[in-house]
Amino acid sequence: MEKYNHIIIGSGIAALQLATHLNKSSKVLIITKSKLNESNSYRAQGGIAAAIGDLDHPTFHYKDTLKAGCFFQNENAVMELAQNGPRIIKSLNGNGLLFDEDDSGDFSLGMEGAHSQNRILHCGGDATGKHIMNHLFSEIPPQIAIVENEFVFELILNSDRNKCIGIKSMDENGEVHHYFGQNIILAVGGVGGLFSYTSNEKSIAGDGIALAYRAGAEIVDMEFIQFHPTLLFVDGETRGLISEAVRGAGARLVTAPGVYLMDGKHTLGDLAPRHIVAKEIFNRRASGVDVFLDISMIPDFEKKFPTVSKICLENGVALESGLLPVAPGCHFLMGGISVNEVGETSVNGLYAIGETASTGIHGANRLASNSLLEGLYFGEKLATYLNKLNVSNEFISINEEGVLNRDQLFIPNKKEIKEKMMSHAGIIRTNLELVEIEGWLTQFSVQDNALDKYSKEQIQVLFMVQCAKLIVNGALLREESRGGHIRADFPSESQCWQEVHIVQSKNGIEMRRRTNERHQVEVHA
Ligand code: SIN
């Protein structure tokens, strides 16, 4: 029986920032279902947004974030994030993380969609995630325990079922393990793996959301999902991200050389907010026309974008052609587990940070390059909070371990879920298609009881079904189009829905009025 003060599930940027900021005297476990470096954060090409340039200011960053998110954020949280951005960058830099610099030795600040200023910092060109994560790995104190390749499939509650006290995990041999802790933190990413087209690590398919929901936590605004406009598209499949920084460097979306897709569609053209660009590409492709990213005007492309170049090379796309075939795919979940300002969920002892959590930062659509910053900020903030709590050596525990016989479960296969989610709850949604997928999902079991008797593969699918239901419920109920949630049958934003969160828990689905989320700075759309 293993006992910890803090158990961190996941190994992305928020998880590691938390781990490296916790008191060295506390007993900490990081547990991940794959390898430590298999996370969306590690793959991140895009950089970190921070108002660090001479002409920039956190208020500009704040305003851009609100506008991209359709003014659906917790404005206080956004202001805090924007204000802390420059400090976080300087602190990482001071600790040895090298950001790309321009010829004068200043931070090189890139441009991305919906930003009013150049404020995107990168490391190693488009290998920002890898560099930051390697830096954080090197900072993990040696006393922190790390368990890889164990899939957390249940949160253990106390006997009154009002406090989370531990986790159950399954290793590669199907053996079940129990770990107990005072504080359990979910930092396992979003829902990309639920869709057939995604930029995400394929294994990231809503585990955190399903785990929290099953433990009784509130889940909020699951309909807000960002589809990134430009994933490399080869042989009917998406093959990885082509960073928005490529468009920031001048690349244009075309349907043929010189025929520009975004002309006349938005004042920001190719750098319009992601949902607008994704929708245009989606519609054009749906009418049978292929869409490409024209990169021919970018000198030294391979040097500037080594990660994108590698993905193209691996998939047989010649950079010399100057045209990269693209399609939009699921990129980021703005909704998630409902948390307060430090990351506490509605279940005692259970916390969530990073993409798994809905912190109020992103609203209906995330501004480019805000997610690494969010992970760093909330990882650090939760550590500060937890460091002030009493560390106890008293643990509640139960005692059962071992391999069990597996039962049958009526569930679909992963491919079916991904395809149905992409076609029925993807970039453009309608009541008809949502009702159809809702009906389809209803037939599958999500077993309210303990899951020990099922295989890891079965539980993962069950979690996908659970999470798909939450997305579809939210998307059906919200009868408007806002940011990442586009309803063809309700094409405009609605003032009524502007005021409402959709909250789901085991108690059902609820429309809850947004309160106390306004900041005193005046912002005009
Ligand atoms: C990108 O580089 O386009 C993705 C970065 C992000 O989503 O913030």
CSV table of C-alpha atoms in Angstrom, one decimal, residues 337-353 382 385-386 389:
chain,number,residue,atom,x,y,z
A,337,ILE,CA,-13.6,19.8,-14.9
A,338,SER,CA,-15.0,22.8,-13.1
A,339,VAL,CA,-12.4,24.3,-10.7
A,340,ASN,CA,-12.1,27.3,-8.5
A,341,GLU,CA,-9.3,29.8,-8.7
A,342,VAL,CA,-6.6,27.4,-7.3
A,343,GLY,CA,-7.8,24.3,-9.1
A,344,GLU,CA,-10.1,22.7,-6.5
A,345,THR,CA,-12.9,20.6,-8.0
A,346,SER,CA,-16.3,20.2,-6.4
A,347,VAL,CA,-15.0,16.9,-4.8
A,348,ASN,CA,-13.0,17.4,-1.6
A,349,GLY,CA,-9.3,16.4,-2.0
A,350,LEU,CA,-9.6,16.4,-5.8
A,351,TYR,CA,-7.9,19.1,-8.0
A,352,ALA,CA,-7.5,19.6,-11.7
A,353,ILE,CA,-5.1,21.7,-13.7
A,382,LEU,CA,-1.8,25.1,-7.0
A,385,TYR,CA,-1.9,26.6,-2.3
A,386,LEU,CA,-1.0,22.9,-1.4
A,389,LEU,CA,-2.0,22.9,3.7
